[in-house]
Amino acid sequence: MGKYIIKRIINMIPTLLIVAIIVFLITRMIPGDPAAVMLGPQASVQEVEKLTEELGLNKPLHIQFFDYIGNLLQGDFGNSLTYNQPIADLIMDRFPNTVILAISALIIAIMIGVPAGIISATRQNSILDYTVTTISLIGVSMPVFWLGVMLVLYFSVNLGWFPSTGMGSMDEGFFTFIRHLILPSLTLATIPMSQFARITRSSMLEVVSQDYVKTARSKGVREFIVICKHAFKNAFTPLLTVMGLQISSLLGGAVLTETIFSWPGMGLLIIDAIEKRDFVVVQGTVLFIALIFVVVNLVVDILYKVVNPKINYSSNKGGTS
Amino acid sequence: MTSLQATEAAEVMERTRKRERSVFRKLIKNRLAAFGLFVIALLFVTAIFAPVIATHPPNQMDVTKSLLGPGEAGHLLGTDSYGRDIFSRLIYGSRVSLIVGIAAVVFGAFFGSFLGVIAGYFGGKFDSIIMRIMDGLFAFPFILLAITLMTVLGQGLVNAIIAIGIANIPGFARVVRGQVLNVKESEYIAVTKSLGAKHSRIIFQHVLPNSFAPLIVYATMSVAGAIISEASLSFLGLGIQPPTASWGSMLQEGRNFLVLNPHMATFSGLAILITVLGINLFGDGLRDALDPKMKL
């Protein structure tokens, strides 16, 4: 197990390097002079030259790249022009907010999606099953930004139950905090919730007809225990895979949700920075999210192995990290 | 060609035709998939005949008639803040969704399949290098990669296709590589190889056609994703340039008038939802009809 973890961490290094290269190259794809584009049309020649110097854009590309990697290794993501702050600080200010939103969404998605899937599978072809299947089908096709706007329309504008934007700080009381959190996290939870329901249903259906479940039943084990303990335990692995994938899109897909609800997270930071043409911030934040994704994936893979020790990873030649 | 080969070829063709027919029959029988197919057909008809269906020119402004409600002054779904007819803009918006949805997936499928075939078929160094790069691209949440590319490329239809297309490459590479690895192991490929067939012949005549079923299902699902991505980009102001009607940008405009005129945001989002739902239903049905055990 320890060996496996070490092997996976070593395997992660080339992926991280490639991620950094991709981000570096994408930002070098900006047509024309990046410094001029960032400063806007009203900037003077001197200003553009000064920024070019500051960003090291006048150096050869490979030198720029090594400088970039060298700085990254020291945790230096560069400095923002528009925010007048180190980008690492900007990200660290916003990251907890994104995590709060992502975790709330994940909790909602698991608490509703998984039981819905189990109920749906145990009462196959009942009205309840059809309801869950239909709703989850609509859920996975949902444009979340539209859902967010509609929730604002009904629950903030029409009913006035929840605030439509911003994040309540804990200082204003727990209740304010929760009131701000509900609509964004519901919006963000919709797609993972629907996917959890669908995947739980299908993997439960595969399991409940198997012999060992029948045996448990015939032994007189209570139905509730049969479903929750015997069946669900074995239906859990595919669910874990989907959860791992969803965590990444919760952190990254929050761009839209955060924009709609003006939630001060990393997604909103990216969109703000794009509007201000502060590409260095965009570059740093995108890179940070990708790094988080790689690490989260590693953790999920290790968990996978803990839950299901029989899986042999040596036969899995690359490709799926 | 000997007569034996000819009969064999005829048999294969007959079998293929039978399989195609049964796939289509299964699709039609599946009511949800049939509904999906209907939605897709409707989308095509709307996009192609937009000038006929639309009641007004989509970009015709009339400030005296701004923010009308549904049915007012001959505007079926009302007007937006510039007095443009919402129904007509929705109709024309289907073009953007369809073009970007299909073109981006074709783009991603082309390059992704190319990389996937090389990685899977030749293996070794090719495989590790290509798949490492794909892993790297996979580390970016889909929409974030598209957003970053659009920031660099700038707004516009073609750029949206390229950005969403690039974001689609790693997915296709992975699916195709997996299929190629499966097919490569099969006996008939070994036989073909031993008969001295060239790599290109093996790839194009044997490997790719046998990877077709999962590829087409994956592509269908990806079109739905690409349509949502285009709408998301346009919603964020990074997609299609105004005044071209896109469902995403209409939703963005509608959001500013949520209190005064909520139906602007409502209808454009509904159009996206129904389209994506239809494509997903069709994709689900296609998968079940082709191979229910397919893991996608």
Coordinates of C-alpha atoms in Angstrom, one line a residue:
Chain A
M1 CA 0.0 0.0 0.0
G2 CA 2.8 2.4 1.0
K3 CA 4.7 1.5 -2.1
Y4 CA 1.6 2.1 -4.2
I5 CA 1.1 5.6 -2.7
I6 CA 4.8 6.5 -3.3
K7 CA 4.6 5.2 -6.9
R8 CA 1.5 7.3 -7.5
I9 CA 3.1 10.4 -6.1
I10 CA 6.1 10.0 -8.3
N11 CA 3.8 9.4 -11.3
M12 CA 2.1 12.6 -10.5
I13 CA 5.2 14.7 -11.1
P14 CA 5.2 14.6 -15.0
T15 CA 1.5 15.3 -15.0
L16 CA 2.1 18.4 -12.8
L17 CA 4.9 19.5 -15.1
I18 CA 2.8 19.1 -18.2
V19 CA 0.0 21.1 -16.5
A20 CA 2.5 23.9 -15.9
I21 CA 3.7 23.8 -19.5
I22 CA 0.1 23.9 -20.8
V23 CA -0.8 26.9 -18.7
F24 CA 2.5 28.6 -19.7
L25 CA 2.0 28.0 -23.4
I26 CA -1.7 29.0 -23.4
T27 CA -0.8 32.4 -22.0
R28 CA 2.0 32.8 -24.5
M29 CA -0.6 32.3 -27.3
I30 CA -2.1 35.8 -26.7
P31 CA -1.9 37.4 -30.1
G32 CA 0.3 40.5 -30.3
D33 CA 2.2 41.9 -27.3
P34 CA 0.8 40.4 -24.1
A35 CA 2.0 43.5 -22.1
A36 CA 0.2 45.8 -24.5
V37 CA -3.0 43.7 -24.4
M38 CA -2.9 43.7 -20.6
L39 CA -2.4 47.4 -20.2
G40 CA -5.1 48.3 -22.8
P41 CA -5.0 50.7 -25.7
Q42 CA -4.5 53.9 -23.5
A43 CA -1.1 52.7 -22.2
S44 CA 2.1 54.6 -23.3
V45 CA 5.0 52.9 -25.0
Q46 CA 7.1 53.4 -21.8
E47 CA 4.5 51.6 -19.7
V48 CA 4.4 48.7 -22.1
E49 CA 8.1 48.4 -22.1
K50 CA 8.3 48.6 -18.3
L51 CA 5.7 45.8 -18.0
T52 CA 7.4 43.7 -20.6
E53 CA 10.6 44.0 -18.5
E54 CA 8.8 43.2 -15.3
L55 CA 7.1 40.1 -16.7
G56 CA 10.4 39.0 -18.4
L57 CA 8.6 38.8 -21.7
N58 CA 11.7 40.2 -23.5
K59 CA 13.7 37.0 -22.5
P60 CA 13.9 33.9 -24.8
L61 CA 10.9 31.6 -24.3
H62 CA 12.9 28.8 -22.6
I63 CA 14.4 31.2 -20.1
Q64 CA 10.9 32.6 -19.4
F65 CA 9.7 29.0 -18.8
F66 CA 12.5 28.1 -16.4
D67 CA 12.0 31.3 -14.5
Y68 CA 8.3 30.5 -14.3
I69 CA 8.9 26.9 -13.0
G70 CA 11.5 28.1 -10.6
N71 CA 9.1 30.7 -9.2
L72 CA 6.3 28.1 -8.9
L73 CA 8.5 25.8 -7.0
Q74 CA 9.0 28.5 -4.4
G75 CA 5.2 29.0 -4.3
D76 CA 5.5 32.3 -6.2
F77 CA 2.7 32.6 -8.7
G78 CA 3.7 36.1 -9.7
N79 CA 2.2 39.5 -8.8
S80 CA -1.1 40.9 -9.9
L81 CA -1.0 44.3 -11.6
T82 CA -4.6 45.2 -11.0
Y83 CA -5.0 43.9 -7.5
N84 CA -1.5 45.0 -6.4
Q85 CA -1.0 41.8 -4.5
P86 CA 0.9 38.5 -4.9
I87 CA -1.3 36.1 -6.8
A88 CA -0.6 33.4 -4.2
D89 CA -2.2 35.7 -1.5
L90 CA -5.2 36.4 -3.8
I91 CA -5.8 32.7 -4.3
M92 CA -5.4 31.9 -0.7
D93 CA -8.0 34.6 0.1
R94 CA -10.5 33.0 -2.2
F95 CA -9.7 29.3 -2.0
P96 CA -11.5 28.7 1.3
N97 CA -14.7 30.3 -0.1
T98 CA -14.6 28.0 -3.1
V99 CA -14.0 25.0 -0.8
I100 CA -16.9 26.0 1.5
L101 CA -19.2 26.1 -1.6
A102 CA -17.9 22.9 -3.1
I103 CA -18.2 20.9 0.1
S104 CA -21.7 22.2 0.8
A105 CA -22.7 21.2 -2.7
L106 CA -21.0 17.8 -2.3
I107 CA -22.8 17.2 1.0
I108 CA -26.2 18.1 -0.6
A109 CA -25.4 15.9 -3.6
I110 CA -24.5 12.9 -1.5
M111 CA -27.3 13.3 1.1
I112 CA -30.0 13.5 -1.6
G113 CA -28.5 11.8 -4.6
V114 CA -27.3 8.6 -3.0
P115 CA -30.5 7.7 -1.0
A116 CA -32.6 8.7 -4.1
G117 CA -30.6 6.2 -6.2
I118 CA -30.9 3.5 -3.6
I119 CA -34.7 4.0 -3.2
S120 CA -35.1 4.1 -7.0
A121 CA -33.2 0.8 -7.4
T122 CA -35.0 -1.0 -4.6
R123 CA -38.4 -0.1 -6.0
Q124 CA -37.6 -0.5 -9.7
N125 CA -40.4 0.6 -12.0
S126 CA -42.5 2.2 -9.3
I127 CA -43.7 5.8 -9.6
L128 CA -41.0 6.8 -7.1
D129 CA -38.4 5.2 -9.4
Y130 CA -39.7 7.0 -12.5
T131 CA -39.7 10.3 -10.6
V132 CA -36.1 9.9 -9.5
T133 CA -35.0 8.8 -12.9
T134 CA -36.7 11.7 -14.7
I135 CA -35.5 14.3 -12.3
S136 CA -31.9 13.0 -12.4
L137 CA -32.1 12.9 -16.2
I138 CA -33.1 16.5 -16.3
G139 CA -30.5 17.3 -13.7
V140 CA -27.6 16.0 -15.7
S141 CA -28.7 18.1 -18.7
M142 CA -29.2 21.2 -16.6
P143 CA -27.4 24.4 -17.7
V144 CA -26.4 25.3 -14.1
F145 CA -26.1 29.0 -14.8
W146 CA -29.8 29.0 -15.9
L147 CA -30.8 27.1 -12.8
G148 CA -29.0 29.6 -10.7
V149 CA -30.7 32.5 -12.4
M150 CA -34.1 30.8 -12.0
L151 CA -33.5 30.1 -8.3
V152 CA -32.6 33.8 -7.8
L153 CA -35.8 34.8 -9.6
Y154 CA -38.1 32.6 -7.5
F155 CA -36.4 32.5 -4.1
S156 CA -34.7 35.9 -4.0
V157 CA -36.7 38.2 -6.2
N158 CA -40.2 36.8 -5.9
L159 CA -40.2 35.2 -2.4
G160 CA -37.4 37.1 -0.8
W161 CA -36.3 34.1 1.2
F162 CA -32.6 34.2 0.4
P163 CA -30.2 36.9 -0.6
S164 CA -29.3 36.7 -4.3
T165 CA -25.6 37.6 -4.1
G166 CA -22.6 37.6 -1.9
M167 CA -21.3 35.5 0.9
G168 CA -22.3 36.1 4.5
S169 CA -19.4 36.1 6.9
M170 CA -19.5 34.1 10.1
D171 CA -19.3 37.4 12.1
E172 CA -22.9 38.3 11.0
G173 CA -24.0 35.1 12.5
F174 CA -24.3 31.5 11.4
F175 CA -27.9 32.0 10.1
T176 CA -26.8 34.8 7.7
F177 CA -23.9 32.6 6.6
I178 CA -26.3 29.7 5.8
R179 CA -28.9 31.9 4.1
H180 CA -26.2 33.1 1.6
L181 CA -24.9 29.5 1.1
I182 CA -28.2 27.8 0.3
L183 CA -28.9 28.9 -3.3
P184 CA -25.4 28.7 -4.6
S185 CA -24.7 25.3 -3.1
L186 CA -28.1 24.0 -4.4
T187 CA -27.2 25.2 -7.9
L188 CA -23.8 23.7 -7.8
A189 CA -25.1 20.4 -6.3
T190 CA -27.6 19.8 -9.1
I191 CA -25.4 18.0 -11.6
P192 CA -23.4 15.9 -9.1
M193 CA -26.6 15.0 -7.2
S194 CA -28.2 13.7 -10.4
Q195 CA -25.2 11.8 -11.4
F196 CA -24.9 10.2 -8.0
A197 CA -28.5 9.2 -8.2
R198 CA -28.1 7.7 -11.6
I199 CA -24.9 5.8 -10.8
T200 CA -26.1 4.6 -7.4
R201 CA -29.3 3.3 -9.0
S202 CA -27.5 1.4 -11.8
S203 CA -24.9 -0.1 -9.6
M204 CA -27.4 -1.1 -7.0
L205 CA -29.6 -2.7 -9.6
E206 CA -26.6 -4.8 -10.6
V207 CA -25.9 -5.8 -7.1
V208 CA -29.4 -6.5 -5.6
S209 CA -30.0 -9.5 -7.9
Q210 CA -26.8 -11.2 -6.9
D211 CA -26.8 -14.4 -4.9
Y212 CA -25.1 -13.1 -1.8
V213 CA -27.9 -10.5 -1.4
K214 CA -30.5 -13.2 -1.8
T215 CA -28.6 -15.3 0.8
A216 CA -28.6 -12.5 3.3
R217 CA -32.3 -12.0 2.8
S218 CA -33.1 -15.7 3.1
K219 CA -31.1 -15.8 6.4
G220 CA -33.7 -13.4 7.6
V221 CA -31.6 -10.3 7.7
R222 CA -33.8 -7.2 7.8
E223 CA -34.3 -5.6 4.4
F224 CA -33.0 -2.3 5.4
I225 CA -29.7 -3.9 6.6
V226 CA -29.5 -6.0 3.4
I227 CA -29.8 -2.9 1.2
C228 CA -27.6 -0.6 3.3
K229 CA -24.9 -3.0 4.4
H230 CA -24.7 -5.9 2.0
A231 CA -25.8 -4.3 -1.3
F232 CA -24.6 -0.7 -1.0
K233 CA -21.2 -1.7 0.2
N234 CA -20.5 -3.4 -3.2
A235 CA -22.3 -0.7 -5.2
F236 CA -20.1 1.9 -3.7
T237 CA -17.0 1.7 -5.9
P238 CA -18.4 3.1 -9.1
L239 CA -19.9 5.9 -7.0
L240 CA -16.5 6.8 -5.6
T241 CA -15.1 7.1 -9.1
V242 CA -17.9 9.5 -10.1
M243 CA -17.4 11.4 -6.9
G244 CA -13.7 11.9 -7.6
L245 CA -14.5 13.3 -11.0
Q246 CA -17.2 15.5 -9.6
I247 CA -15.0 17.1 -6.9
S248 CA -12.8 18.5 -9.7
S249 CA -15.8 20.0 -11.6
L250 CA -17.2 21.3 -8.3
L251 CA -14.0 23.3 -7.9
G252 CA -13.7 24.3 -11.5
G253 CA -17.3 24.4 -12.6
A254 CA -18.0 26.8 -9.7
V255 CA -16.9 29.5 -12.1
L256 CA -20.5 29.9 -13.4
T257 CA -22.2 29.5 -10.0
E258 CA -19.8 31.9 -8.3
T259 CA -20.4 34.4 -11.1
I260 CA -24.2 34.3 -10.8
F261 CA -24.2 34.6 -7.0
S262 CA -21.1 36.9 -6.8
W263 CA -19.6 34.3 -4.5
P264 CA -16.0 35.5 -3.7
G265 CA -14.2 32.3 -4.7
M266 CA -11.6 31.4 -7.3
G267 CA -14.0 31.2 -10.2
L268 CA -15.2 34.8 -9.6
L269 CA -11.5 35.8 -9.3
I270 CA -10.8 34.3 -12.7
I271 CA -13.8 36.1 -14.3
D272 CA -12.9 39.4 -12.7
A273 CA -9.3 39.0 -13.8
I274 CA -10.4 38.3 -17.4
E275 CA -12.5 41.5 -17.3
K276 CA -9.5 43.4 -16.1
R277 CA -7.2 41.7 -18.6
D278 CA -5.0 40.6 -15.7
F279 CA -3.8 37.4 -17.4
V280 CA -1.2 36.7 -14.8
V281 CA -4.0 36.2 -12.3
V282 CA -5.9 34.0 -14.7
Q283 CA -2.8 32.0 -15.4
G284 CA -2.0 31.5 -11.7
T285 CA -5.5 30.6 -10.6
V286 CA -6.2 28.2 -13.4
L287 CA -2.9 26.5 -12.7
F288 CA -3.8 26.3 -9.0
I289 CA -7.1 24.7 -9.8
A290 CA -5.5 22.1 -12.0
L291 CA -2.9 21.3 -9.3
I292 CA -5.7 20.8 -6.8
F293 CA -7.5 18.5 -9.3
V294 CA -4.4 16.3 -9.7
V295 CA -4.0 16.0 -6.0
V296 CA -7.7 15.3 -5.4
N297 CA -7.5 12.6 -8.0
L298 CA -4.6 11.0 -6.3
V299 CA -6.4 10.9 -3.0
V300 CA -9.5 9.4 -4.7
D301 CA -7.4 6.7 -6.3
I302 CA -5.8 5.8 -3.0
L303 CA -9.2 5.7 -1.3
Y304 CA -10.4 3.5 -4.2
K305 CA -7.6 1.1 -3.4
V306 CA -8.5 1.2 0.4
V307 CA -12.2 0.4 -0.4
N308 CA -11.4 -2.2 -3.0
P309 CA -8.0 -3.7 -2.3
K310 CA -8.5 -6.4 -4.9
I311 CA -8.0 -4.0 -7.8
N312 CA -4.7 -4.6 -9.4
Y313 CA -3.2 -1.3 -10.7
S314 CA -0.1 -2.8 -12.3
S315 CA -2.2 -3.9 -15.3
N316 CA -3.4 -0.4 -15.8
K317 CA -0.8 1.0 -18.0
G318 CA -1.0 4.8 -17.7
G319 CA -3.8 6.8 -19.1
T320 CA -6.1 6.9 -16.2
S321 CA -4.8 9.1 -13.4
Chain B
M1 CA -11.5 -11.5 -55.8
T2 CA -12.4 -15.2 -55.5
S3 CA -16.0 -16.2 -55.3
L4 CA -15.5 -17.3 -51.7
Q5 CA -14.3 -13.9 -50.7
A6 CA -17.2 -12.3 -52.6
T7 CA -19.8 -14.4 -50.7
E8 CA -18.0 -13.6 -47.5
A9 CA -18.1 -9.9 -48.2
A10 CA -21.7 -10.1 -49.1
E11 CA -22.4 -11.9 -45.9
V12 CA -20.6 -9.3 -43.9
M13 CA -22.5 -6.5 -45.6
E14 CA -25.8 -8.3 -45.0
R15 CA -25.0 -8.7 -41.3
T16 CA -24.0 -5.0 -41.0
R17 CA -27.3 -4.0 -42.6
K18 CA -29.3 -6.2 -40.3
R19 CA -27.4 -4.8 -37.3
E20 CA -28.1 -1.3 -38.4
R21 CA -31.7 -2.0 -38.9
S22 CA -32.0 -3.6 -35.5
V23 CA -30.2 -0.6 -33.9
F24 CA -32.6 1.8 -35.5
R25 CA -35.6 -0.3 -34.4
K26 CA -34.3 -0.5 -30.9
L27 CA -33.9 3.3 -30.9
I28 CA -37.4 3.9 -32.1
K29 CA -38.9 1.4 -29.6
N30 CA -37.2 3.2 -26.7
R31 CA -39.6 6.0 -26.1
L32 CA -37.1 8.3 -24.4
A33 CA -34.6 7.9 -27.2
A34 CA -37.3 8.5 -29.8
F35 CA -38.1 11.7 -27.9
G36 CA -34.5 12.6 -28.0
L37 CA -34.3 12.0 -31.8
F38 CA -37.4 14.2 -32.2
V39 CA -35.8 17.0 -30.3
I40 CA -32.6 16.7 -32.4
A41 CA -34.7 16.7 -35.6
L42 CA -36.6 19.8 -34.4
L43 CA -33.3 21.5 -33.7
F44 CA -32.0 20.8 -37.2
V45 CA -35.3 22.0 -38.8
T46 CA -35.3 25.2 -36.7
A47 CA -31.7 26.0 -37.5
I48 CA -32.0 25.3 -41.2
F49 CA -35.4 27.1 -41.7
A50 CA -34.7 29.9 -39.2
P51 CA -35.5 32.7 -41.7
V52 CA -38.8 31.0 -42.4
I53 CA -39.8 30.3 -38.8
A54 CA -38.7 33.5 -37.3
T55 CA -41.3 36.2 -37.2
H56 CA -38.9 39.1 -37.1
P57 CA -35.3 39.8 -38.2
P58 CA -33.3 38.6 -35.1
N59 CA -31.2 41.8 -34.8
Q60 CA -33.9 44.3 -35.6
M61 CA -34.0 46.8 -32.8
D62 CA -37.0 49.0 -31.8
V63 CA -36.4 50.9 -28.6
T64 CA -40.0 52.0 -28.4
K65 CA -41.0 48.3 -28.0
S66 CA -38.4 47.2 -25.5
L67 CA -39.1 44.7 -22.8
L68 CA -42.6 43.7 -24.0
G69 CA -44.2 40.6 -22.4
P70 CA -45.1 37.5 -24.3
G71 CA -47.8 38.0 -26.9
E72 CA -47.7 41.8 -26.8
A73 CA -47.6 43.7 -30.1
G74 CA -47.2 40.6 -32.2
H75 CA -44.1 39.4 -30.3
L76 CA -44.8 35.8 -29.5
L77 CA -42.4 35.7 -26.6
G78 CA -42.0 39.4 -26.1
T79 CA -39.0 41.6 -26.7
D80 CA -35.6 42.2 -25.0
S81 CA -34.2 45.5 -23.8
Y82 CA -33.4 46.7 -27.3
G83 CA -36.9 45.8 -28.6
R84 CA -35.6 42.7 -30.5
D85 CA -38.1 39.8 -30.9
I86 CA -37.1 37.1 -28.4
F87 CA -38.8 34.3 -30.3
S88 CA -36.9 35.1 -33.5
R89 CA -33.6 35.4 -31.6
L90 CA -34.2 32.0 -29.9
I91 CA -34.8 30.5 -33.4
Y92 CA -31.6 31.9 -34.8
G93 CA -29.8 31.0 -31.6
S94 CA -30.3 27.4 -32.4
R95 CA -27.9 27.9 -35.3
V96 CA -25.1 28.9 -33.1
S97 CA -25.7 26.1 -30.7
L98 CA -25.9 23.5 -33.4
I99 CA -22.8 24.8 -35.4
V100 CA -20.6 25.1 -32.3
G101 CA -21.9 21.9 -30.8
I102 CA -21.2 19.8 -33.9
A103 CA -18.1 21.6 -35.2
A104 CA -16.3 21.6 -31.8
V105 CA -17.0 17.8 -31.4
V106 CA -15.8 17.1 -34.9
F107 CA -12.7 19.1 -34.1
G108 CA -12.1 17.3 -30.8
A109 CA -13.0 13.9 -32.3
F110 CA -10.6 14.3 -35.2
F111 CA -7.5 15.3 -33.3
G112 CA -8.5 13.2 -30.2
S113 CA -9.0 10.0 -32.3
F114 CA -5.8 10.6 -34.2
L115 CA -3.8 10.9 -31.0
G116 CA -5.7 8.0 -29.4
V117 CA -5.0 5.7 -32.4
I118 CA -1.3 6.5 -32.4
A119 CA -1.1 6.0 -28.6
G120 CA -3.1 2.8 -28.6
Y121 CA -1.8 1.2 -31.7
F122 CA 1.9 2.0 -31.5
G123 CA 2.1 2.0 -27.7
G124 CA 5.4 2.4 -26.0
K125 CA 6.9 5.9 -26.0
F126 CA 4.2 7.3 -28.2
D127 CA 1.6 6.1 -25.7
S128 CA 3.3 7.5 -22.6
I129 CA 4.0 10.9 -24.2
I130 CA 0.6 11.4 -25.7
M131 CA -1.3 10.1 -22.7
R132 CA 0.8 12.2 -20.3
I133 CA -0.2 15.3 -22.2
M134 CA -3.8 14.2 -22.3
D135 CA -3.7 13.7 -18.5
G136 CA -2.3 17.2 -18.2
L137 CA -5.2 18.6 -20.3
F138 CA -7.6 16.5 -18.2
A139 CA -6.4 18.2 -15.1
F140 CA -8.3 21.3 -16.2
P141 CA -12.0 21.3 -15.6
F142 CA -13.6 21.3 -19.0
I143 CA -15.2 24.7 -18.8
L144 CA -12.1 26.3 -17.3
L145 CA -9.9 25.1 -20.2
A146 CA -12.4 26.6 -22.6
I147 CA -12.6 29.9 -20.7
T148 CA -8.8 30.2 -20.6
L149 CA -8.5 29.5 -24.3
M150 CA -11.3 32.0 -25.1
T151 CA -9.5 34.6 -23.1
V152 CA -6.5 34.2 -25.2
L153 CA -8.2 33.7 -28.6
G154 CA -10.8 36.3 -28.1
Q155 CA -14.6 36.2 -28.7
G156 CA -16.1 34.7 -31.9
L157 CA -17.8 31.7 -33.4
V158 CA -14.7 30.1 -34.8
N159 CA -12.7 30.7 -31.7
A160 CA -15.5 29.2 -29.6
I161 CA -15.3 26.1 -31.8
I162 CA -11.6 25.9 -31.4
A163 CA -11.6 26.4 -27.7
I164 CA -14.4 23.9 -27.0
G165 CA -12.8 21.6 -29.6
I166 CA -9.5 21.6 -27.9
A167 CA -11.1 20.9 -24.5
N168 CA -12.8 17.8 -26.2
I169 CA -9.5 16.3 -27.4
P170 CA -8.3 14.5 -24.3
G171 CA -11.7 12.7 -23.9
F172 CA -11.7 11.4 -27.4
A173 CA -8.1 10.4 -27.2
R174 CA -8.8 8.3 -24.1
V175 CA -11.9 6.6 -25.5
V176 CA -10.3 5.8 -28.8
R177 CA -7.1 4.6 -27.2
G178 CA -9.1 2.2 -25.0
Q179 CA -11.0 0.9 -28.0
V180 CA -7.8 0.4 -30.0
L181 CA -6.2 -1.5 -27.2
N182 CA -9.2 -3.8 -27.1
V183 CA -9.3 -4.3 -30.8
K184 CA -5.5 -4.7 -31.2
E185 CA -5.5 -7.8 -29.0
S186 CA -8.1 -9.6 -31.1
E187 CA -7.0 -12.5 -33.2
Y188 CA -8.1 -11.2 -36.6
I189 CA -5.8 -8.2 -36.3
A190 CA -3.0 -10.6 -35.6
V191 CA -4.0 -12.5 -38.7
T192 CA -4.2 -9.4 -40.8
K193 CA -0.8 -8.4 -39.6
S194 CA 0.8 -11.7 -40.3
L195 CA -0.6 -11.5 -43.9
G196 CA 1.6 -8.4 -44.2
A197 CA -1.0 -5.6 -44.1
K198 CA 0.4 -2.1 -43.7
H199 CA -0.2 -0.2 -40.4
S200 CA -2.4 2.4 -42.2
R201 CA -4.6 -0.3 -43.7
I202 CA -5.0 -2.1 -40.4
I203 CA -5.9 1.1 -38.6
F204 CA -8.3 2.5 -41.2
Q205 CA -9.9 -0.8 -42.3
H206 CA -10.0 -2.8 -39.1
V207 CA -9.2 -0.9 -35.9
L208 CA -11.2 2.3 -36.5
P209 CA -14.4 0.7 -37.8
N210 CA -14.4 -1.6 -34.8
S211 CA -14.1 1.4 -32.4
F212 CA -16.9 3.1 -34.1
A213 CA -19.8 2.3 -31.7
P214 CA -18.4 3.7 -28.5
L215 CA -17.0 6.7 -30.5
I216 CA -20.4 7.6 -31.9
V217 CA -22.0 7.4 -28.5
Y218 CA -19.3 9.4 -26.9
A219 CA -19.5 12.0 -29.7
T220 CA -23.3 12.3 -29.2
M221 CA -22.9 13.0 -25.5
S222 CA -20.1 15.4 -26.2
V223 CA -22.3 17.5 -28.5
A224 CA -24.6 18.1 -25.5
G225 CA -21.6 19.1 -23.5
A226 CA -20.3 21.4 -26.2
I227 CA -23.7 23.1 -26.5
I228 CA -23.7 23.8 -22.8
S229 CA -20.1 25.0 -23.0
E230 CA -20.9 27.5 -25.8
A231 CA -23.9 28.8 -23.8
S232 CA -21.7 29.1 -20.7
L233 CA -19.0 31.0 -22.5
S234 CA -21.5 33.3 -24.1
F235 CA -23.2 33.7 -20.7
L236 CA -19.9 34.9 -19.3
G237 CA -19.4 37.2 -22.3
L238 CA -16.6 35.2 -23.7
G239 CA -18.4 33.3 -26.5
I240 CA -20.3 34.6 -29.5
Q241 CA -19.9 38.3 -30.3
P242 CA -23.0 40.4 -29.9
P243 CA -25.4 41.1 -31.6
T244 CA -25.5 37.5 -32.9
A245 CA -28.1 35.7 -30.9
S246 CA -26.8 32.9 -28.8
W247 CA -28.9 31.2 -26.0
G248 CA -26.1 31.9 -23.5
S249 CA -25.8 35.6 -24.3
M250 CA -29.6 36.0 -24.3
L251 CA -29.7 34.5 -20.8
Q252 CA -27.0 36.9 -19.7
E253 CA -29.0 39.9 -21.1
G254 CA -32.1 38.5 -19.5
R255 CA -30.4 38.3 -16.2
N256 CA -30.1 42.1 -16.0
F257 CA -33.9 42.4 -16.4
L258 CA -34.9 39.6 -14.1
V259 CA -37.3 41.7 -12.1
L260 CA -38.9 43.6 -15.0
N261 CA -39.0 40.9 -17.6
P262 CA -38.2 37.4 -16.2
H263 CA -39.3 35.5 -19.3
M264 CA -36.2 36.6 -21.3
A265 CA -33.9 34.5 -19.1
T266 CA -36.5 31.8 -18.7
F267 CA -37.0 30.9 -22.4
S268 CA -33.4 30.9 -23.5
G269 CA -32.5 28.6 -20.6
L270 CA -35.4 26.3 -21.4
A271 CA -34.1 26.1 -25.0
I272 CA -30.7 25.0 -23.8
L273 CA -32.2 22.5 -21.3
I274 CA -34.5 20.9 -23.8
T275 CA -31.8 20.6 -26.5
V276 CA -29.3 19.1 -24.1
L277 CA -31.8 16.8 -22.6
G278 CA -32.9 15.6 -26.0
I279 CA -29.3 14.9 -27.1
N280 CA -28.5 13.1 -23.8
L281 CA -31.6 10.9 -24.1
F282 CA -30.7 10.0 -27.7
G283 CA -27.1 9.3 -26.6
D284 CA -28.4 7.0 -23.8
G285 CA -30.7 5.2 -26.2
L286 CA -27.9 4.8 -28.8
R287 CA -25.6 3.3 -26.2
D288 CA -28.3 0.8 -25.1
A289 CA -29.1 -0.1 -28.7
L290 CA -25.5 -0.6 -29.8
D291 CA -24.2 -2.3 -26.7
P292 CA -25.9 -2.1 -23.3
K293 CA -22.7 -3.1 -21.6
M294 CA -20.7 -0.2 -23.0
K295 CA -19.0 1.7 -20.2
L296 CA -19.2 5.3 -21.1

